[in-house]
Tab-separated table of C-alpha atoms in Angstrom:
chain	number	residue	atom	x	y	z
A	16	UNK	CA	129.431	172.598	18.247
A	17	UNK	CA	130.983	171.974	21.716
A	18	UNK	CA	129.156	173.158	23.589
A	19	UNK	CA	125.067	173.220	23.156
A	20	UNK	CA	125.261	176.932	22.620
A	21	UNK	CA	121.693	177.243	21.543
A	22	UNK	CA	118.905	177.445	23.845
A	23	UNK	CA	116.078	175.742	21.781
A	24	UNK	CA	118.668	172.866	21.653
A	25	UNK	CA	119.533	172.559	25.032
A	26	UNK	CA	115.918	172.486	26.022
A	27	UNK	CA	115.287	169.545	23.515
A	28	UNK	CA	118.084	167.485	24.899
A	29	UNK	CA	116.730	168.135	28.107
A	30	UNK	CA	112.998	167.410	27.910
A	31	UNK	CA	113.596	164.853	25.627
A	32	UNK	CA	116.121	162.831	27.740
A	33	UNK	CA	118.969	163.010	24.711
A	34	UNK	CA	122.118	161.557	24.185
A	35	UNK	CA	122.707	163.416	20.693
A	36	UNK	CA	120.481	164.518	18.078
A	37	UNK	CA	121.166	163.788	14.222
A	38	UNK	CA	120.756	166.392	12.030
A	39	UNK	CA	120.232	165.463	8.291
A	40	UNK	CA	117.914	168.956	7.063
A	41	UNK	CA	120.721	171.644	4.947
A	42	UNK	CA	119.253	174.766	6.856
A	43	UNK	CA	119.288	173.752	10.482
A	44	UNK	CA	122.836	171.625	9.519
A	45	UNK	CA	123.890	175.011	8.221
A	46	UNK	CA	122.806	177.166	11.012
A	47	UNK	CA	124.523	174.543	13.829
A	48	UNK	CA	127.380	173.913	11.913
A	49	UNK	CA	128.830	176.594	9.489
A	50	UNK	CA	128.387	174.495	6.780
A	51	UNK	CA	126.760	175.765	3.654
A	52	UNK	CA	127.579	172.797	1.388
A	53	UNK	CA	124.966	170.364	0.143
A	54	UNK	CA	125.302	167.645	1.630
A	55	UNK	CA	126.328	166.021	4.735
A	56	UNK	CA	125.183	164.978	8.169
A	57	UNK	CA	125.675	166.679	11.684
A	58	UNK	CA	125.678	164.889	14.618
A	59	UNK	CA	125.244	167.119	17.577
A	60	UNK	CA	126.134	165.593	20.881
A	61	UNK	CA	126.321	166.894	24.660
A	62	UNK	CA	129.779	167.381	24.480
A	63	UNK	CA	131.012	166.890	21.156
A	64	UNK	CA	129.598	166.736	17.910
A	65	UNK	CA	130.852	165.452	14.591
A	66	UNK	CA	130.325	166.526	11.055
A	67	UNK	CA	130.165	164.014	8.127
A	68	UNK	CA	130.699	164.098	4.338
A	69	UNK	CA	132.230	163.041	1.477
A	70	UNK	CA	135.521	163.428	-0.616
A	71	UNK	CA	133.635	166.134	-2.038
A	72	UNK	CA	132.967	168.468	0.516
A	73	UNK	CA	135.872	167.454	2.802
A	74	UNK	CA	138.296	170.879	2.844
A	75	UNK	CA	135.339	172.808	2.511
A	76	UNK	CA	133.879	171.067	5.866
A	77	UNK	CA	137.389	171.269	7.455
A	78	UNK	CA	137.330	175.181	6.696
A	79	UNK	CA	133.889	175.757	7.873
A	80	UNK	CA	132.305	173.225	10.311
A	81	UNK	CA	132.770	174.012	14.117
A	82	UNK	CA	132.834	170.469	15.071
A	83	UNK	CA	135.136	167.046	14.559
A	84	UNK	CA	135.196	166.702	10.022
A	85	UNK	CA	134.934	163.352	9.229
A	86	UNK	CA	135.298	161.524	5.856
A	87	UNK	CA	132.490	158.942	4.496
A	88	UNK	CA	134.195	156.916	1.906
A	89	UNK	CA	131.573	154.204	0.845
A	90	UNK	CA	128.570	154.133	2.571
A	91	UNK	CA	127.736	157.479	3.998
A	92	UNK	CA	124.785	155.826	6.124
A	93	UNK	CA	127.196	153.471	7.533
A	94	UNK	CA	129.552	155.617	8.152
A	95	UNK	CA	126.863	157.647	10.859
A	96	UNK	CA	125.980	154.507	12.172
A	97	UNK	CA	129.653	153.927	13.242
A	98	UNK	CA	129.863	157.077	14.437
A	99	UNK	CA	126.858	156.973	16.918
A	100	UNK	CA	127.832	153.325	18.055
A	101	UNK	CA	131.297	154.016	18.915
A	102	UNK	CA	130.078	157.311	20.989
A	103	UNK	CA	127.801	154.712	22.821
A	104	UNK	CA	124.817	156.817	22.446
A	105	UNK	CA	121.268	155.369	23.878
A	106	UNK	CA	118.669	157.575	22.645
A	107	UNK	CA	118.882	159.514	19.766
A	108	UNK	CA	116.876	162.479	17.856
A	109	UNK	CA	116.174	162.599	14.408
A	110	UNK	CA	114.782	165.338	12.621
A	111	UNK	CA	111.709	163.612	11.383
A	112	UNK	CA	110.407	166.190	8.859
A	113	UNK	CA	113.721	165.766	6.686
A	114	UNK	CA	114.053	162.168	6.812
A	115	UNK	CA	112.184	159.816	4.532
A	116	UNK	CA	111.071	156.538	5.587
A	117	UNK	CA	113.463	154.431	3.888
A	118	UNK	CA	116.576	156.028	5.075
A	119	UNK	CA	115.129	155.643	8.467
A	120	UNK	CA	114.449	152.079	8.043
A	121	UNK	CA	117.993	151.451	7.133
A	122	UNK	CA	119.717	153.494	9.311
A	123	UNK	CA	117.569	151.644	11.984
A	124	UNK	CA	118.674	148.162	10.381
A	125	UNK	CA	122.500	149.314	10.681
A	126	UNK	CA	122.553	150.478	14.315
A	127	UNK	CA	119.702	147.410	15.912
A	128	UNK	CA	118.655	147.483	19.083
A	129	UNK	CA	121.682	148.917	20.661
A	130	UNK	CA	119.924	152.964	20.859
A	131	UNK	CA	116.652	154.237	21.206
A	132	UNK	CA	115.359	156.660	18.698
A	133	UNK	CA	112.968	160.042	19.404
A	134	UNK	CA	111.449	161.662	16.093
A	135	UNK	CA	112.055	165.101	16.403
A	136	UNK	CA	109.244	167.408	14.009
A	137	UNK	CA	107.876	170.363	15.891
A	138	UNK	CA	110.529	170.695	18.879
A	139	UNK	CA	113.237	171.500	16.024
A	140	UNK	CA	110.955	174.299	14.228
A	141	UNK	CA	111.630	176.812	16.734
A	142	UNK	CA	115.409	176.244	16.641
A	143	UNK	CA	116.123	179.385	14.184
A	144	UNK	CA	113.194	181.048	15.007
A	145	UNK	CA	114.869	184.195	17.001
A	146	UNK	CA	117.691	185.662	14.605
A	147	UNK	CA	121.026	186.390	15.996
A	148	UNK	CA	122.567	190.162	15.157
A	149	UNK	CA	124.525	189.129	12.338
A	150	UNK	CA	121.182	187.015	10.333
A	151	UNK	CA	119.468	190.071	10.947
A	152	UNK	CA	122.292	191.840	8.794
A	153	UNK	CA	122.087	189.048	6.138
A	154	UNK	CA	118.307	189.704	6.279
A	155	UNK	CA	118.258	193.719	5.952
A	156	UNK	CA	121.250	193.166	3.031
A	157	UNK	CA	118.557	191.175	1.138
A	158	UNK	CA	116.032	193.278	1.705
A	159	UNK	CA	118.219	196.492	0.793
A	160	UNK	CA	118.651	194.379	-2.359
A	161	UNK	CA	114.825	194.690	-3.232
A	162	UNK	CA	114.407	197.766	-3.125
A	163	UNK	CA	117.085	198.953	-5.185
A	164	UNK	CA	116.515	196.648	-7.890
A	165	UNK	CA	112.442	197.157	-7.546
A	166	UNK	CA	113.626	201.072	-8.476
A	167	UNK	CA	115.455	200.258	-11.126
A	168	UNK	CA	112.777	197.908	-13.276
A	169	UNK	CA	109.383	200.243	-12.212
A	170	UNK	CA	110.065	202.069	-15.249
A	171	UNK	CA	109.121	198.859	-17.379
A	172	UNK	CA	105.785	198.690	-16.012
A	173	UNK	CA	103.898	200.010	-19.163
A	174	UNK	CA	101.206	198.159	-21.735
A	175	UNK	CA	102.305	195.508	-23.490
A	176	UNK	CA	105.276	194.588	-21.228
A	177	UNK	CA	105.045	191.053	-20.137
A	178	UNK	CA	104.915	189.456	-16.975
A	179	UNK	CA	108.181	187.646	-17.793
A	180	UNK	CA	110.194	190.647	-19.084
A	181	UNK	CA	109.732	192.081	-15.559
A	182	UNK	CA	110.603	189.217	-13.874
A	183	UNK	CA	113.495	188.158	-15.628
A	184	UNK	CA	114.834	192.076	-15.580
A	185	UNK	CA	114.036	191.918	-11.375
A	186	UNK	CA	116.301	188.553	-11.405
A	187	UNK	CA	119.127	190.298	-13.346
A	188	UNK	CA	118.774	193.293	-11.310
A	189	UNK	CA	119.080	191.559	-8.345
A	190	UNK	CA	122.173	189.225	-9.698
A	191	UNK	CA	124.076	192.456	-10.692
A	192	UNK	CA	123.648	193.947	-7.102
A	193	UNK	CA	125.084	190.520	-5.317
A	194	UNK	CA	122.428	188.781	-4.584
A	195	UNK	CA	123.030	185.183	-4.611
A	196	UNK	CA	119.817	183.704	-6.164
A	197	UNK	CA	115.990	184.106	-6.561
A	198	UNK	CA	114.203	183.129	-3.154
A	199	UNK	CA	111.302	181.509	-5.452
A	200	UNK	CA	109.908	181.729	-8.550
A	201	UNK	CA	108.710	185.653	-8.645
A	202	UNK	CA	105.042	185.847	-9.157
A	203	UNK	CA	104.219	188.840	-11.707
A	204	UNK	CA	99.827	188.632	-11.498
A	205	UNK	CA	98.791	191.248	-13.766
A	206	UNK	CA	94.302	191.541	-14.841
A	207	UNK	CA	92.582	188.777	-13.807
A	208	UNK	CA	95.893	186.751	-13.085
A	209	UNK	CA	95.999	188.988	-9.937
A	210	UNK	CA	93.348	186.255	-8.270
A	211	UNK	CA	96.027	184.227	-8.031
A	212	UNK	CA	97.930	184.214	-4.882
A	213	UNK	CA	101.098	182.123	-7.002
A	214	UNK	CA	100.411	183.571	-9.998
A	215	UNK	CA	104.072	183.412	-11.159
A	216	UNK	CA	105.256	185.208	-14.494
A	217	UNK	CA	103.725	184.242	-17.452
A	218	UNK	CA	103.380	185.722	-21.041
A	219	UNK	CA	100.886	188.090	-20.489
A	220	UNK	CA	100.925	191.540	-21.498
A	221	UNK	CA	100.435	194.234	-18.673
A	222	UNK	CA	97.251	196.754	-20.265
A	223	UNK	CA	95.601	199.673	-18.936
A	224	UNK	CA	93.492	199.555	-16.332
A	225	UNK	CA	94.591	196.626	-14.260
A	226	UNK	CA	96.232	196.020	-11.225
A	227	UNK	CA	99.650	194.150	-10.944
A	228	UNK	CA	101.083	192.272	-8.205
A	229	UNK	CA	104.765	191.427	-7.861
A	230	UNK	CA	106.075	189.461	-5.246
A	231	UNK	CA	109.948	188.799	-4.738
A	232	UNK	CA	113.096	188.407	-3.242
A	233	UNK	CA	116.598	187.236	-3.645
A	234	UNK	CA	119.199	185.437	-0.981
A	235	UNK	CA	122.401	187.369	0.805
A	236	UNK	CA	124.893	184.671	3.035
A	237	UNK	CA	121.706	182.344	2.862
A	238	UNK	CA	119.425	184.567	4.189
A	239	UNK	CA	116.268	185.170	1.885
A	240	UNK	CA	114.262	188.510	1.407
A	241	UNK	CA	110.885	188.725	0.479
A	242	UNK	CA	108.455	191.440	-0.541
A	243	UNK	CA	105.177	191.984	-2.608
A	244	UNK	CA	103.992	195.129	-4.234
A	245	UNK	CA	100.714	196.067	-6.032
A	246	UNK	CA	100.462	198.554	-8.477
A	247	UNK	CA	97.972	200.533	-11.205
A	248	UNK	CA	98.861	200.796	-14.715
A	249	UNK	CA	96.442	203.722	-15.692
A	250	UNK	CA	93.298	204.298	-14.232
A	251	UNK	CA	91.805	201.561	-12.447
A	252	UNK	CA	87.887	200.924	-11.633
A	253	UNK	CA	86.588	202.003	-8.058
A	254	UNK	CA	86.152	198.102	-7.132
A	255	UNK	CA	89.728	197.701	-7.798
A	256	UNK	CA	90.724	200.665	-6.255
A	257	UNK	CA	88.411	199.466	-3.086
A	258	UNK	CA	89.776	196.448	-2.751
A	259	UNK	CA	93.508	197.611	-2.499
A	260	UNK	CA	92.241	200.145	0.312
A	261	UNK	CA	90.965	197.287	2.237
A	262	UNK	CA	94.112	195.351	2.157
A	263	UNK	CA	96.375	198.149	2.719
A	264	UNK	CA	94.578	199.092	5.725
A	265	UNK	CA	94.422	195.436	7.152
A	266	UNK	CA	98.194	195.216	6.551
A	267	UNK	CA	98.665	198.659	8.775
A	268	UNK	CA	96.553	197.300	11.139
A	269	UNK	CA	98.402	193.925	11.741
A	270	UNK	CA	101.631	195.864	11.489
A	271	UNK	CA	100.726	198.575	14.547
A	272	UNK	CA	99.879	195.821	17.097
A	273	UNK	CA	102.919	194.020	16.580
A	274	UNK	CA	104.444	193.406	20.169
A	275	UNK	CA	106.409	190.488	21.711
A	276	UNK	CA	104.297	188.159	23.313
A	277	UNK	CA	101.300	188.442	20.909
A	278	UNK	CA	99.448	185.177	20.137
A	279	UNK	CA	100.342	184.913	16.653
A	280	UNK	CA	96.758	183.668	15.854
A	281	UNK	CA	95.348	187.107	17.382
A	282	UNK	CA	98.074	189.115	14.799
A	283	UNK	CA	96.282	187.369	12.245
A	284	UNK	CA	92.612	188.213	13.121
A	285	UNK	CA	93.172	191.967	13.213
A	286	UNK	CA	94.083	191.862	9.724
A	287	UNK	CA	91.463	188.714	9.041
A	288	UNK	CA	88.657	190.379	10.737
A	289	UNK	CA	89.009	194.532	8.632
A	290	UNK	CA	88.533	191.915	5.652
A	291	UNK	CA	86.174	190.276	6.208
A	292	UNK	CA	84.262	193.227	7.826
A	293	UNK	CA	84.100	194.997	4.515
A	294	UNK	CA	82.816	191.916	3.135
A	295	UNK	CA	85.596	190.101	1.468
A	296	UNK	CA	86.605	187.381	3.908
A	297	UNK	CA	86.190	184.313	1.757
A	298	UNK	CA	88.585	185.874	-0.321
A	299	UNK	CA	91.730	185.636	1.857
A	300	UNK	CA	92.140	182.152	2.308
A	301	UNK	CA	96.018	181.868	3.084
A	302	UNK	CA	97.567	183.060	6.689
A	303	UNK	CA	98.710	186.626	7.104
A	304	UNK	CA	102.348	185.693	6.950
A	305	UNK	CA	105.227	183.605	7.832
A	306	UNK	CA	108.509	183.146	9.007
A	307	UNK	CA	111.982	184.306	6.869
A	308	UNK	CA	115.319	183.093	7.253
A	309	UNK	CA	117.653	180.411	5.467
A	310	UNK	CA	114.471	179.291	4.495
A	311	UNK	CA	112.026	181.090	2.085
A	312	UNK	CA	109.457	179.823	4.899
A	313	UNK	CA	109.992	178.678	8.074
A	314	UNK	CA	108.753	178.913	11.283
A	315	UNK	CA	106.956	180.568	12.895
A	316	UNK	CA	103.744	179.859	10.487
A	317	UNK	CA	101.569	183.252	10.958
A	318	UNK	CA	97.989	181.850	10.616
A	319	UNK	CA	94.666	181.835	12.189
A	320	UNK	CA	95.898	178.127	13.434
A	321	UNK	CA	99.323	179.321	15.209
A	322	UNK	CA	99.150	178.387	19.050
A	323	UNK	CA	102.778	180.374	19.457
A	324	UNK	CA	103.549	184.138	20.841
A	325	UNK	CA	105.465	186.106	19.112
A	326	UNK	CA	108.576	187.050	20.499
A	327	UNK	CA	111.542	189.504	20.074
A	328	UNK	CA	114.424	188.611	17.459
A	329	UNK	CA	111.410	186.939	15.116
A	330	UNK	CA	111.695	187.382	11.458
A	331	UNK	CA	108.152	187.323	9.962
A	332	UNK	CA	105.832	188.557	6.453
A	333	UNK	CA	102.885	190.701	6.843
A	334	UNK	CA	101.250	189.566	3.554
A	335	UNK	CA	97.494	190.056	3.904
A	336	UNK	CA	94.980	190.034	0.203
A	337	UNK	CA	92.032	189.788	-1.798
A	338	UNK	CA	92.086	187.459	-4.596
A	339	UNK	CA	88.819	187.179	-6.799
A	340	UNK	CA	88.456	185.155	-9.671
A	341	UNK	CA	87.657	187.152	-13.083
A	342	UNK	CA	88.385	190.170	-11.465
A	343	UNK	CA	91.989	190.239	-10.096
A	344	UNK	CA	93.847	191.012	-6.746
A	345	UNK	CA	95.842	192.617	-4.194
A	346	UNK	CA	98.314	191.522	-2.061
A	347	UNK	CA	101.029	193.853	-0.110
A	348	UNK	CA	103.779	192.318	1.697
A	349	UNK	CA	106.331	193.620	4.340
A	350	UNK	CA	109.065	191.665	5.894
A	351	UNK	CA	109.644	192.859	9.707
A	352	UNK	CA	111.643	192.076	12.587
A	353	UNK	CA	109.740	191.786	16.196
A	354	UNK	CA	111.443	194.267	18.630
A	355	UNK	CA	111.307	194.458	22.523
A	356	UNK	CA	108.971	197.978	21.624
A	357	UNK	CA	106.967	196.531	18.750
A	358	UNK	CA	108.729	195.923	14.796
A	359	UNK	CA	110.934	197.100	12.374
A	360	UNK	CA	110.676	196.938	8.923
A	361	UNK	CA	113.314	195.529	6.900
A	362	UNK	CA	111.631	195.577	3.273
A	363	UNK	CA	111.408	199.514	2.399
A	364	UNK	CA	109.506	199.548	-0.961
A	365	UNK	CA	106.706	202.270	-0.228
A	366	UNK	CA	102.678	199.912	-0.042
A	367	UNK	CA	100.447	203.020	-0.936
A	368	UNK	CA	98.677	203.190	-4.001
A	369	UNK	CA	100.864	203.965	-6.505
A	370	UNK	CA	99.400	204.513	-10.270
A	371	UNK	CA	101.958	204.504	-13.235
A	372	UNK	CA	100.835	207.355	-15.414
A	373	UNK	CA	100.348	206.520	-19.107
């Protein structure tokens, strides 16, 4: 980058009295840069900014990166600490949450005394927090992808299919329709297994009577999609059926009041609070959602703890459940965009009960 095109950038280099910030995390070096190799370091200045990398990645770099390309032979750390000396920068970011201790320490023991470092954590999380028009079409073209191959597969779910057949026939599906690669391992919770909120695929046969949660998603240009479903196989017991109600109804409650400028914490309390009203609060212990992007989660985190407001352009889950040991679980999941008149939904699998006749 040139220029600092990016407000949440700008605004760091501002309140944080920067010269440059070094960027050393793949998603945020991707999302600055262009570049969607695997590794390399940017180095984002307030007037120029320089990418580095190896033989390995060089053309690629060259064909992607809007910013100077330059070459680490030998020492790639050395080659960065060159890079900020000779730009005669005094006080430079670092984004904190990426970098261990040890590289610190000896990128530190390269450059001495000559600059003065700022850790960067939480002022970088909102960088890629708003999505731009065209990760919003990454993000509906992964979505898109869920659906179709969730169609395809639903005739599987029958007794005595496993938990793995459907998710290995969900990450073919996906493959054959472009997308790039799972976005996690895909939980398939069938029975009991439902109580857990990872419960990813396992051997286990899907019976009668049980409720099965799948939760899933694959990546488009980098962008990730992600989506959970809970169905019947058969007939299922009136506690069962109960407890779905509940968390269908506090995941169309969250969804309604969606509206920029929303404390985050209060999105999570409508659907916290129908819960626990019907008596099964202890039994949603994660937040109601999170952030989707080039990451599987980012920010902003959608919990009871969030001090943020949502705001137009965010990417976010609406994931509320019920998970109760020896008995099973529910969780539905929607990912939505915030809009300037509320949300849009860009996962499109249908959340009402849905019972596969036997």
């Amino acid at each position: 980058m040139s220029e600092l095109e990016n407000r949440c950038l700008r605004e760091i280099f501002v309140a944080q009295k920067l010269d440059a910030i070094l960027i050393f995390g793949l998603p945020n070096i991707r999302y600055l840069s262009g570049f969607t190799g695997t590794d390399g370091v940017f180095l984002v200045g307030q007037t120029k900014s320089s990418f580095l990398t190896d033989s390995r990645y060089i053309s690629q770099a060259q064909k992607q990166v809007r910013a100077d390309v330059i070459q680490c032979y030998k020492n790639k750390l050395k080659a960065v600490a060159d890079e900020l000396l000779s730009n005669g920068y005094k006080r430079v970011g670092l984004d904190a949450e990426v970098v261990s201790v040890a590289l610190f320490e000896e990128l530190k023991a390269l450059v001495g005394d000559s600059l003065e470092w700022c850790l960067l954590s939480k002022q970088l999380q909102p960088l890629r927090g708003v999505k731009t028009k065209d990760e919003l079409v990454s993000l509906q073209a992964a979505a898109d992808l869920n659906f179709k191959a969730f169609q395809s597969v639903l005739p599987m779910f029958r007794p005595g299919v496993t938990e793995l057949e459907i998710a290995q026939e969900l990450e073919f599906s996906l493959k054959r329709l472009g997308g790039e690669a799972n976005a996690f391992d895909f939980i398939v919770a069938s029975g009991v297994r439902g109580a857990l909120p990872h419960g990813v695929a396992s051997a286990k046969q899907l019976q009668s009577g049980e409720l099965v949660t799948i939760d899933f998603g694959t990546i488009v240009n980098g962008y990730h999609s992600d989506e959970t479903v809970t169905l019947a196989i058969g007939n299922v017991d009136r506690n069962l059926r109960q407890i779905f109600d509940i968390v269908l109804e506090a995941h169309d409650s969250a969804l309604e009041v969606i509206r920029p400028g929303l404390q985050i914490s209060e999105l999570d309390a409508v659907a916290r609070e129908i819960i626990a009203h019907r008596g099964y609060g202890e039994y949603f212990g994660h937040g109601l959602g999170h952030g989707v992007g080039l990451e599987i989660h980012e920010y902003p985190a959608v919990s009871s703890r969030s001090d943020q407001c949502l705001v137009a352009g965010m990417v976010i889950t609406i994931e509320p459940g019920i998970y109760i040991s020896d008995t099973g679980g529910v969780r539905i999941e929607d990912t939505i965009v915030v809009t300037e008149e509320g949300y849009e939904k860009l996962t499109s699998i249908p959340k009402q009960f849905k019972q596969i006749n036997l």
